[in-house]
PDB file of C-alpha atoms in Angstrom:
ATOM      1  CA  MET A   1       0.000   0.000   0.000  1.00 46.00           C
ATOM      2  CA  SER A   2       1.076   3.623  -0.525  1.00 48.00           C
ATOM      3  CA  LYS A   3       2.614   5.245   2.541  1.00 51.00           C
ATOM      4  CA  ASP A   4       2.706   8.749   1.031  1.00 50.00           C
ATOM      5  CA  LYS A   5      -0.158  10.041   3.194  1.00 68.00           C
ATOM      6  CA  GLY A   6       1.316   9.018   6.516  1.00 78.00           C
ATOM      7  CA  VAL A   7      -0.364   5.638   7.036  1.00 84.00           C
ATOM      8  CA  VAL A   8       2.405   3.182   7.876  1.00 92.00           C
ATOM      9  CA  LYS A   9       0.281   0.055   8.319  1.00 96.00           C
ATOM     10  CA  ARG A  10      -3.257  -0.945   7.400  1.00 97.00           C
ATOM     11  CA  VAL A  11      -4.958  -3.893   9.117  1.00 98.00           C
ATOM     12  CA  ILE A  12      -8.302  -5.609   8.500  1.00 98.00           C
ATOM     13  CA  VAL A  13      -9.939  -7.206  11.561  1.00 98.00           C
ATOM     14  CA  THR A  14     -12.755  -9.775  11.447  1.00 98.00           C
ATOM     15  CA  PRO A  15     -14.887 -11.060  14.346  1.00 98.00           C
ATOM     16  CA  ASP A  16     -16.678 -14.345  15.063  1.00 97.00           C
ATOM     17  CA  LYS A  17     -17.391 -16.419  11.939  1.00 98.00           C
ATOM     18  CA  HIS A  18     -18.521 -19.713  13.521  1.00 97.00           C
ATOM     19  CA  ALA A  19     -17.790 -21.649  10.302  1.00 97.00           C
ATOM     20  CA  PRO A  20     -19.408 -23.577   8.747  1.00 97.00           C
ATOM     21  CA  ILE A  21     -22.440 -21.524   9.847  1.00 96.00           C
ATOM     22  CA  HIS A  22     -20.875 -18.226   8.846  1.00 98.00           C
ATOM     23  CA  ASP A  23     -23.007 -15.747   6.922  1.00 97.00           C
ATOM     24  CA  LYS A  24     -21.876 -16.383   3.359  1.00 98.00           C
ATOM     25  CA  ALA A  25     -22.919 -12.988   1.986  1.00 98.00           C
ATOM     26  CA  ALA A  26     -21.231 -11.090   4.838  1.00 98.00           C
ATOM     27  CA  VAL A  27     -18.033 -13.098   4.394  1.00 98.00           C
ATOM     28  CA  ASN A  28     -18.130 -12.457   0.641  1.00 98.00           C
ATOM     29  CA  VAL A  29     -18.196  -8.744   1.468  1.00 98.00           C
ATOM     30  CA  VAL A  30     -15.091  -9.190   3.631  1.00 98.00           C
ATOM     31  CA  LYS A  31     -13.322 -11.034   0.816  1.00 98.00           C
ATOM     32  CA  LYS A  32     -14.165  -8.238  -1.624  1.00 98.00           C
ATOM     33  CA  ALA A  33     -12.973  -5.679   0.950  1.00 98.00           C
ATOM     34  CA  ILE A  34      -9.649  -7.473   1.355  1.00 98.00           C
ATOM     35  CA  GLU A  35      -9.030  -7.207  -2.368  1.00 96.00           C
ATOM     36  CA  ILE A  36      -9.881  -3.475  -2.351  1.00 96.00           C
ATOM     37  CA  ILE A  37      -8.046  -2.538   0.858  1.00 96.00           C
ATOM     38  CA  LYS A  38      -4.961  -4.688   0.214  1.00 97.00           C
ATOM     39  CA  PRO A  39      -4.148  -4.765   3.952  1.00 97.00           C
ATOM     40  CA  ASP A  40      -0.664  -5.150   5.363  1.00 97.00           C
ATOM     41  CA  ALA A  41      -2.036  -7.523   8.024  1.00 98.00           C
ATOM     42  CA  TYR A  42      -5.137  -9.596   8.788  1.00 98.00           C
ATOM     43  CA  ILE A  43      -6.481 -10.303  12.285  1.00 98.00           C
ATOM     44  CA  ASP A  44      -9.079 -12.961  13.154  1.00 98.00           C
ATOM     45  CA  LEU A  45     -10.635 -12.302  16.582  1.00 98.00           C
ATOM     46  CA  GLY A  46     -11.597 -15.942  17.150  1.00 97.00           C
ATOM     47  CA  ASP A  47     -14.577 -18.245  17.195  1.00 98.00           C
ATOM     48  CA  LEU A  48     -13.369 -19.166  13.770  1.00 98.00           C
ATOM     49  CA  GLY A  49     -15.502 -22.302  14.004  1.00 98.00           C
ATOM     50  CA  GLU A  50     -18.789 -23.189  15.651  1.00 97.00           C
ATOM     51  CA  TRP A  51     -17.350 -26.581  16.710  1.00 97.00           C
ATOM     52  CA  SER A  52     -20.692 -28.037  17.759  1.00 95.00           C
ATOM     53  CA  SER A  53     -19.159 -31.521  17.575  1.00 95.00           C
ATOM     54  CA  VAL A  54     -16.962 -30.852  20.620  1.00 95.00           C
ATOM     55  CA  SER A  55     -19.329 -28.573  22.511  1.00 92.00           C
ATOM     56  CA  HIS A  56     -19.742 -29.656  26.139  1.00 87.00           C
ATOM     57  CA  TRP A  57     -23.188 -28.019  26.151  1.00 84.00           C
ATOM     58  CA  GLN A  58     -24.669 -30.601  23.816  1.00 85.00           C
ATOM     59  CA  TRP A  59     -24.419 -33.336  26.485  1.00 82.00           C
ATOM     60  CA  LYS A  60     -26.010 -31.285  29.235  1.00 79.00           C
ATOM     61  CA  THR A  61     -29.356 -33.103  29.012  1.00 80.00           C
ATOM     62  CA  ARG A  62     -28.365 -36.382  27.362  1.00 84.00           C
ATOM     63  CA  LYS A  63     -25.805 -39.124  27.710  1.00 84.00           C
ATOM     64  CA  LYS A  64     -22.516 -38.648  25.887  1.00 85.00           C
ATOM     65  CA  PRO A  65     -22.054 -41.288  23.137  1.00 88.00           C
ATOM     66  CA  PRO A  66     -18.863 -43.282  22.449  1.00 89.00           C
ATOM     67  CA  LEU A  67     -15.993 -41.764  20.472  1.00 93.00           C
ATOM     68  CA  GLU A  68     -16.796 -43.658  17.279  1.00 93.00           C
ATOM     69  CA  TYR A  69     -19.973 -41.573  17.086  1.00 93.00           C
ATOM     70  CA  ILE A  70     -18.272 -38.249  17.879  1.00 94.00           C
ATOM     71  CA  ILE A  71     -15.148 -38.497  15.673  1.00 96.00           C
ATOM     72  CA  PRO A  72     -16.952 -38.373  12.278  1.00 96.00           C
ATOM     73  CA  ARG A  73     -18.750 -35.222  13.414  1.00 96.00           C
ATOM     74  CA  ILE A  74     -15.448 -33.614  14.447  1.00 97.00           C
ATOM     75  CA  ASP A  75     -13.908 -34.537  11.097  1.00 98.00           C
ATOM     76  CA  LYS A  76     -16.835 -32.858   9.347  1.00 98.00           C
ATOM     77  CA  ASP A  77     -16.318 -29.692  11.412  1.00 98.00           C
ATOM     78  CA  VAL A  78     -12.568 -29.702  10.720  1.00 98.00           C
ATOM     79  CA  LYS A  79     -13.268 -29.989   6.995  1.00 98.00           C
ATOM     80  CA  GLY A  80     -15.803 -27.144   7.075  1.00 98.00           C
ATOM     81  CA  VAL A  81     -13.577 -24.765   9.050  1.00 98.00           C
ATOM     82  CA  ASN A  82     -10.558 -25.465   6.841  1.00 98.00           C
ATOM     83  CA  GLU A  83     -12.591 -24.876   3.690  1.00 98.00           C
ATOM     84  CA  PHE A  84     -13.611 -21.524   5.157  1.00 98.00           C
ATOM     85  CA  LEU A  85      -9.987 -20.636   5.954  1.00 98.00           C
ATOM     86  CA  ASP A  86      -8.944 -21.688   2.458  1.00 98.00           C
ATOM     87  CA  SER A  87     -11.391 -19.120   1.099  1.00 98.00           C
ATOM     88  CA  ILE A  88     -10.070 -16.309   3.315  1.00 98.00           C
ATOM     89  CA  ASP A  89      -6.450 -17.248   2.620  1.00 98.00           C
ATOM     90  CA  GLU A  90      -7.171 -17.181  -1.104  1.00 98.00           C
ATOM     91  CA  SER A  91      -8.186 -13.509  -0.861  1.00 98.00           C
ATOM     92  CA  LEU A  92      -5.193 -12.684   1.349  1.00 98.00           C
ATOM     93  CA  ASP A  93      -2.846 -14.434  -1.077  1.00 98.00           C
ATOM     94  CA  LYS A  94      -4.235 -12.390  -3.981  1.00 98.00           C
ATOM     95  CA  VAL A  95      -3.111  -9.161  -2.314  1.00 98.00           C
ATOM     96  CA  ASN A  96       0.111 -10.635  -0.903  1.00 98.00           C
ATOM     97  CA  CYS A  97      -0.991 -10.166   2.721  1.00 98.00           C
ATOM     98  CA  THR A  98       1.317 -12.572   4.558  1.00 97.00           C
ATOM     99  CA  GLU A  99       1.103 -11.042   8.060  1.00 98.00           C
ATOM    100  CA  ARG A 100      -1.753 -12.975   9.645  1.00 98.00           C
ATOM    101  CA  TYR A 101      -2.915 -13.327  13.245  1.00 98.00           C
ATOM    102  CA  LEU A 102      -5.540 -15.448  14.958  1.00 98.00           C
ATOM    103  CA  CYS A 103      -6.795 -14.933  18.516  1.00 98.00           C
ATOM    104  CA  GLN A 104      -8.446 -18.150  19.705  1.00 98.00           C
ATOM    105  CA  GLY A 105     -12.091 -17.914  20.769  1.00 97.00           C
ATOM    106  CA  ASN A 106     -13.964 -19.855  23.408  1.00 96.00           C
ATOM    107  CA  HIS A 107     -15.641 -22.053  20.756  1.00 97.00           C
ATOM    108  CA  ASP A 108     -12.217 -22.802  19.260  1.00 98.00           C
ATOM    109  CA  GLU A 109     -10.976 -23.680  22.735  1.00 97.00           C
ATOM    110  CA  TRP A 110     -13.520 -26.512  22.911  1.00 97.00           C
ATOM    111  CA  CYS A 111     -11.216 -28.434  20.540  1.00 98.00           C
ATOM    112  CA  ASP A 112      -8.388 -28.214  23.092  1.00 98.00           C
ATOM    113  CA  MET A 113     -10.729 -29.258  25.886  1.00 96.00           C
ATOM    114  CA  PHE A 114     -11.672 -32.327  23.857  1.00 96.00           C
ATOM    115  CA  VAL A 115      -7.988 -33.233  23.428  1.00 98.00           C
ATOM    116  CA  ASN A 116      -7.365 -32.700  27.141  1.00 97.00           C
ATOM    117  CA  GLU A 117     -10.054 -35.327  27.727  1.00 95.00           C
ATOM    118  CA  HIS A 118      -8.661 -37.565  24.962  1.00 96.00           C
ATOM    119  CA  PRO A 119      -4.880 -36.877  24.875  1.00 97.00           C
ATOM    120  CA  TYR A 120      -4.292 -39.684  22.354  1.00 97.00           C
ATOM    121  CA  LEU A 121      -6.053 -37.535  19.708  1.00 97.00           C
ATOM    122  CA  PRO A 122      -3.715 -34.486  19.521  1.00 98.00           C
ATOM    123  CA  GLN A 123      -4.586 -33.860  15.865  1.00 98.00           C
ATOM    124  CA  TYR A 124      -7.835 -32.286  17.038  1.00 98.00           C
ATOM    125  CA  LYS A 125      -6.183 -29.474  18.982  1.00 98.00           C
ATOM    126  CA  PHE A 126      -7.437 -26.257  17.446  1.00 98.00           C
ATOM    127  CA  GLU A 127      -4.068 -25.024  16.190  1.00 98.00           C
ATOM    128  CA  GLU A 128      -3.264 -28.395  14.637  1.00 98.00           C
ATOM    129  CA  ALA A 129      -6.725 -29.081  13.202  1.00 98.00           C
ATOM    130  CA  CYS A 130      -6.648 -25.750  11.330  1.00 98.00           C
ATOM    131  CA  ASN A 131      -2.948 -25.983  10.340  1.00 98.00           C
ATOM    132  CA  LEU A 132      -2.418 -22.417  11.534  1.00 98.00           C
ATOM    133  CA  LYS A 133       1.373 -22.653  11.465  1.00 97.00           C
ATOM    134  CA  GLY A 134       1.355 -24.058   7.936  1.00 98.00           C
ATOM    135  CA  ARG A 135      -1.024 -21.304   6.855  1.00 98.00           C
ATOM    136  CA  GLY A 136       1.304 -18.638   8.260  1.00 98.00           C
ATOM    137  CA  TYR A 137      -0.851 -17.400  11.140  1.00 98.00           C
ATOM    138  CA  LYS A 138       0.701 -16.158  14.354  1.00 98.00           C
ATOM    139  CA  TYR A 139      -1.474 -17.786  16.989  1.00 98.00           C
ATOM    140  CA  TYR A 140      -2.681 -16.345  20.305  1.00 97.00           C
ATOM    141  CA  PRO A 141      -4.417 -18.964  22.509  1.00 96.00           C
ATOM    142  CA  ASN A 142      -7.512 -17.854  24.405  1.00 94.00           C
ATOM    143  CA  ASN A 143      -6.143 -16.133  27.484  1.00 86.00           C
ATOM    144  CA  TYR A 144      -7.627 -13.618  29.904  1.00 82.00           C
ATOM    145  CA  GLU A 145      -4.221 -12.216  30.868  1.00 88.00           C
ATOM    146  CA  PRO A 146      -3.787  -8.945  28.925  1.00 87.00           C
ATOM    147  CA  SER A 147      -0.011  -9.338  28.742  1.00 89.00           C
ATOM    148  CA  GLN A 148      -0.595 -12.390  26.516  1.00 92.00           C
ATOM    149  CA  TRP A 149      -2.869 -10.610  24.008  1.00 96.00           C
ATOM    150  CA  LEU A 150      -1.938  -9.494  20.531  1.00 97.00           C
ATOM    151  CA  LYS A 151      -0.838  -5.862  20.527  1.00 98.00           C
ATOM    152  CA  ILE A 152      -0.059  -3.791  17.454  1.00 97.00           C
ATOM    153  CA  GLY A 153       0.909  -0.204  18.115  1.00 97.00           C
ATOM    154  CA  LYS A 154      -1.301   1.150  20.883  1.00 96.00           C
ATOM    155  CA  LEU A 155      -4.202  -1.252  20.253  1.00 98.00           C
ATOM    156  CA  HIS A 156      -4.779  -4.652  21.897  1.00 97.00           C
ATOM    157  CA  PHE A 157      -6.762  -7.499  20.332  1.00 98.00           C
ATOM    158  CA  TYR A 158      -8.324 -10.574  21.953  1.00 97.00           C
ATOM    159  CA  HIS A 159     -11.450 -12.677  21.554  1.00 97.00           C
ATOM    160  CA  GLY A 160     -13.387 -11.261  24.507  1.00 93.00           C
ATOM    161  CA  ASP A 161     -15.356 -12.655  27.433  1.00 83.00           C
ATOM    162  CA  GLN A 162     -18.478 -11.902  29.449  1.00 72.00           C
ATOM    163  CA  ILE A 163     -17.043  -8.837  31.196  1.00 80.00           C
ATOM    164  CA  GLY A 164     -19.521  -6.032  31.781  1.00 76.00           C
ATOM    165  CA  GLY A 165     -22.857  -7.599  30.779  1.00 83.00           C
ATOM    166  CA  MET A 166     -24.831  -5.331  28.431  1.00 87.00           C
ATOM    167  CA  HIS A 167     -22.279  -2.524  28.674  1.00 92.00           C
ATOM    168  CA  HIS A 168     -19.189  -4.621  27.966  1.00 95.00           C
ATOM    169  CA  ALA A 169     -17.351  -1.974  25.926  1.00 96.00           C
ATOM    170  CA  LYS A 170     -17.518   0.476  28.820  1.00 95.00           C
ATOM    171  CA  ALA A 171     -16.419  -2.277  31.208  1.00 94.00           C
ATOM    172  CA  HIS A 172     -13.357  -3.038  29.061  1.00 94.00           C
ATOM    173  CA  LEU A 173     -12.133   0.534  29.589  1.00 93.00           C
ATOM    174  CA  LYS A 174     -11.266  -0.490  33.142  1.00 91.00           C
ATOM    175  CA  LEU A 175      -8.293  -2.303  31.628  1.00 91.00           C
ATOM    176  CA  GLY A 176      -6.771   1.121  30.919  1.00 92.00           C
ATOM    177  CA  ALA A 177      -5.863   0.443  27.285  1.00 95.00           C
ATOM    178  CA  ASN A 178      -7.252   0.543  23.764  1.00 97.00           C
ATOM    179  CA  ILE A 179      -8.838  -2.806  22.959  1.00 97.00           C
ATOM    180  CA  MET A 180     -10.792  -4.523  20.189  1.00 98.00           C
ATOM    181  CA  TYR A 181     -12.654  -7.776  20.736  1.00 97.00           C
ATOM    182  CA  GLY A 182     -15.454 -10.037  19.508  1.00 97.00           C
ATOM    183  CA  HIS A 183     -17.442 -12.704  21.386  1.00 95.00           C
ATOM    184  CA  HIS A 184     -20.548 -10.624  22.123  1.00 95.00           C
ATOM    185  CA  HIS A 185     -21.643 -10.454  18.447  1.00 95.00           C
ATOM    186  CA  GLY A 186     -22.910  -6.875  18.874  1.00 95.00           C
ATOM    187  CA  LEU A 187     -21.437  -3.496  17.938  1.00 97.00           C
ATOM    188  CA  GLN A 188     -20.357  -1.242  20.791  1.00 97.00           C
ATOM    189  CA  GLN A 189     -17.787   1.476  21.342  1.00 97.00           C
ATOM    190  CA  ALA A 190     -16.916   3.286  24.557  1.00 97.00           C
ATOM    191  CA  SER A 191     -14.224   5.903  25.179  1.00 97.00           C
ATOM    192  CA  VAL A 192     -12.561   7.658  28.093  1.00 96.00           C
ATOM    193  CA  VAL A 193      -9.768  10.199  28.460  1.00 93.00           C
ATOM    194  CA  HIS A 194      -6.994   9.175  30.834  1.00 88.00           C
ATOM    195  CA  ILE A 195      -4.137  11.341  32.013  1.00 88.00           C
ATOM    196  CA  ASP A 196      -1.967   9.850  29.254  1.00 87.00           C
ATOM    197  CA  GLY A 197      -4.562  10.346  26.535  1.00 88.00           C
ATOM    198  CA  PRO A 198      -7.834   8.899  25.163  1.00 92.00           C
ATOM    199  CA  LYS A 199      -8.656   5.183  25.329  1.00 96.00           C
ATOM    200  CA  SER A 200     -11.400   3.286  23.494  1.00 97.00           C
ATOM    201  CA  ALA A 201     -12.887  -0.207  23.426  1.00 97.00           C
ATOM    202  CA  TRP A 202     -14.593  -1.708  20.381  1.00 98.00           C
ATOM    203  CA  SER A 203     -16.883  -4.726  20.244  1.00 97.00           C
ATOM    204  CA  LEU A 204     -16.792  -5.712  16.590  1.00 97.00           C
ATOM    205  CA  GLY A 205     -19.973  -7.743  16.060  1.00 96.00           C
ATOM    206  CA  CYS A 206     -19.825 -11.027  14.153  1.00 98.00           C
ATOM    207  CA  LEU A 207     -19.938 -12.672  10.720  1.00 98.00           C
ATOM    208  CA  LYS A 208     -22.135 -15.579  11.801  1.00 97.00           C
ATOM    209  CA  ASP A 209     -25.409 -16.602  10.170  1.00 95.00           C
ATOM    210  CA  MET A 210     -27.887 -14.842  12.458  1.00 92.00           C
ATOM    211  CA  SER A 211     -31.016 -16.720  11.352  1.00 90.00           C
ATOM    212  CA  PRO A 212     -33.153 -18.433  14.031  1.00 80.00           C
ATOM    213  CA  GLU A 213     -32.610 -21.761  12.246  1.00 83.00           C
ATOM    214  CA  LYS A 214     -28.853 -21.570  12.903  1.00 81.00           C
ATOM    215  CA  ASN A 215     -29.240 -20.335  16.493  1.00 86.00           C
ATOM    216  CA  ARG A 216     -31.931 -22.562  17.964  1.00 76.00           C
ATOM    217  CA  TRP A 217     -30.345 -22.330  21.407  1.00 72.00           C
ATOM    218  CA  LEU A 218     -31.635 -18.741  21.629  1.00 71.00           C
ATOM    219  CA  ARG A 219     -35.202 -20.100  21.463  1.00 67.00           C
ATOM    220  CA  GLY A 220     -36.386 -17.080  19.511  1.00 69.00           C
ATOM    221  CA  LYS A 221     -34.991 -14.480  21.926  1.00 69.00           C
ATOM    222  CA  ALA A 222     -34.243 -11.035  20.511  1.00 60.00           C
ATOM    223  CA  LYS A 223     -30.553 -10.369  19.894  1.00 79.00           C
ATOM    224  CA  ASN A 224     -28.529  -7.243  19.233  1.00 88.00           C
ATOM    225  CA  TRP A 225     -26.051  -8.880  16.862  1.00 94.00           C
ATOM    226  CA  ALA A 226     -24.578  -7.157  13.814  1.00 97.00           C
ATOM    227  CA  HIS A 227     -22.347  -8.091  10.894  1.00 98.00           C
ATOM    228  CA  ALA A 228     -19.201  -5.982  10.660  1.00 98.00           C
ATOM    229  CA  PHE A 229     -15.436  -5.836  10.287  1.00 98.00           C
ATOM    230  CA  ALA A 230     -12.875  -3.127  10.956  1.00 98.00           C
ATOM    231  CA  VAL A 231     -10.089  -1.378   9.102  1.00 98.00           C
ATOM    232  CA  VAL A 232      -7.347  -0.025  11.357  1.00 98.00           C
ATOM    233  CA  ASP A 233      -4.924   2.553   9.963  1.00 97.00           C
ATOM    234  CA  TYR A 234      -1.694   3.022  11.896  1.00 97.00           C
ATOM    235  CA  PHE A 235       0.431   6.144  11.947  1.00 93.00           C
ATOM    236  CA  ARG A 236       3.889   6.753  13.308  1.00 91.00           C
ATOM    237  CA  GLY A 237       4.282   6.206  17.027  1.00 90.00           C
ATOM    238  CA  GLY A 238       1.677   3.406  17.154  1.00 92.00           C
ATOM    239  CA  LEU A 239      -1.255   5.839  16.873  1.00 94.00           C
ATOM    240  CA  PHE A 240      -4.237   4.622  14.876  1.00 96.00           C
ATOM    241  CA  THR A 241      -7.775   5.209  13.679  1.00 96.00           C
ATOM    242  CA  VAL A 242     -10.523   2.573  13.560  1.00 98.00           C
ATOM    243  CA  HIS A 243     -13.086   2.383  10.772  1.00 97.00           C
ATOM    244  CA  VAL A 244     -15.928   0.001  11.644  1.00 98.00           C
ATOM    245  CA  VAL A 245     -17.674  -1.221   8.494  1.00 98.00           C
ATOM    246  CA  GLN A 246     -21.167  -2.592   9.131  1.00 98.00           C
ATOM    247  CA  ILE A 247     -22.719  -5.062   6.697  1.00 98.00           C
ATOM    248  CA  ILE A 248     -26.510  -4.935   6.202  1.00 97.00           C
ATOM    249  CA  ASN A 249     -28.268  -7.773   4.368  1.00 97.00           C
ATOM    250  CA  GLY A 250     -24.983  -8.819   2.812  1.00 97.00           C
ATOM    251  CA  LYS A 251     -24.104  -5.343   1.518  1.00 98.00           C
ATOM    252  CA  THR A 252     -21.913  -2.422   2.530  1.00 98.00           C
ATOM    253  CA  SER A 253     -20.105   0.531   1.003  1.00 97.00           C
ATOM    254  CA  LEU A 254     -16.362   0.997   1.207  1.00 96.00           C
ATOM    255  CA  TRP A 255     -14.341   3.896  -0.161  1.00 93.00           C
ATOM    256  CA  GLY A 256     -17.324   4.919  -2.310  1.00 94.00           C
ATOM    257  CA  GLU A 257     -17.865   1.441  -3.766  1.00 95.00           C
ATOM    258  CA  LEU A 258     -20.918  -0.746  -3.099  1.00 97.00           C
ATOM    259  CA  LEU A 259     -19.935  -4.275  -2.062  1.00 97.00           C
ATOM    260  CA  ASP A 260     -22.691  -6.847  -2.549  1.00 97.00           C
ATOM    261  CA  GLY A 261     -21.872 -10.235  -1.056  1.00 97.00           C
ATOM    262  CA  ASN A 262     -25.049 -11.776  -2.436  1.00 97.00           C
ATOM    263  CA  LYS A 263     -23.594 -11.848  -5.952  1.00 86.00           C
TER     264      LYS A 263
END
């Protein structure tokens, strides 16, 4: 990208996809945006996969079956998530974006929990199942210790947790740093001015299929989810600006161009 206007690094950030139940139109918009933006780096905020096959919640009201029943379902999930990553990597490869990061989400962590229970099946650890090292992603395991989070310039990135209830962006400001996260599936921003300057927290929404059919566990409850991604422009000294791009019905506008993911 051209650095003649002072931008020294441009990053595209994507929240929860939950492949293979990602919203295909919204993800197509992201792929189109990657090819327009030509980012220097790509950040995945986690919950890359839904991973229903290794969810501990599914056995809450019924008996857990033997492994020979579970393994084919895991293999199907692994295939679906890798096909999704292949699609994203294809767009990144087109624009020669080789700097790639992935912050593990709580759904992704279910794979590791499964391997902890079945240590003779290490191939199902999240990092291994998705071949993140082979794909060139720098990997950040799900961790609630801020010192372990991805940090670029003056902005931290991690998957997110249940901190703060409805007002989670405001609650994240208590950490005393700029932070961007996913997990909650809704768009929020909160800001505060500290003695050393302004701080903001961004909840970046999701890229998951939001239909009731794909989210039966909500039992029809209203949700404040939104499809979005972010473009972060960095300037000298680690300073940055955040551009949140919301996707409505599989469409958005970017730099004056209409992106339609339904086509």
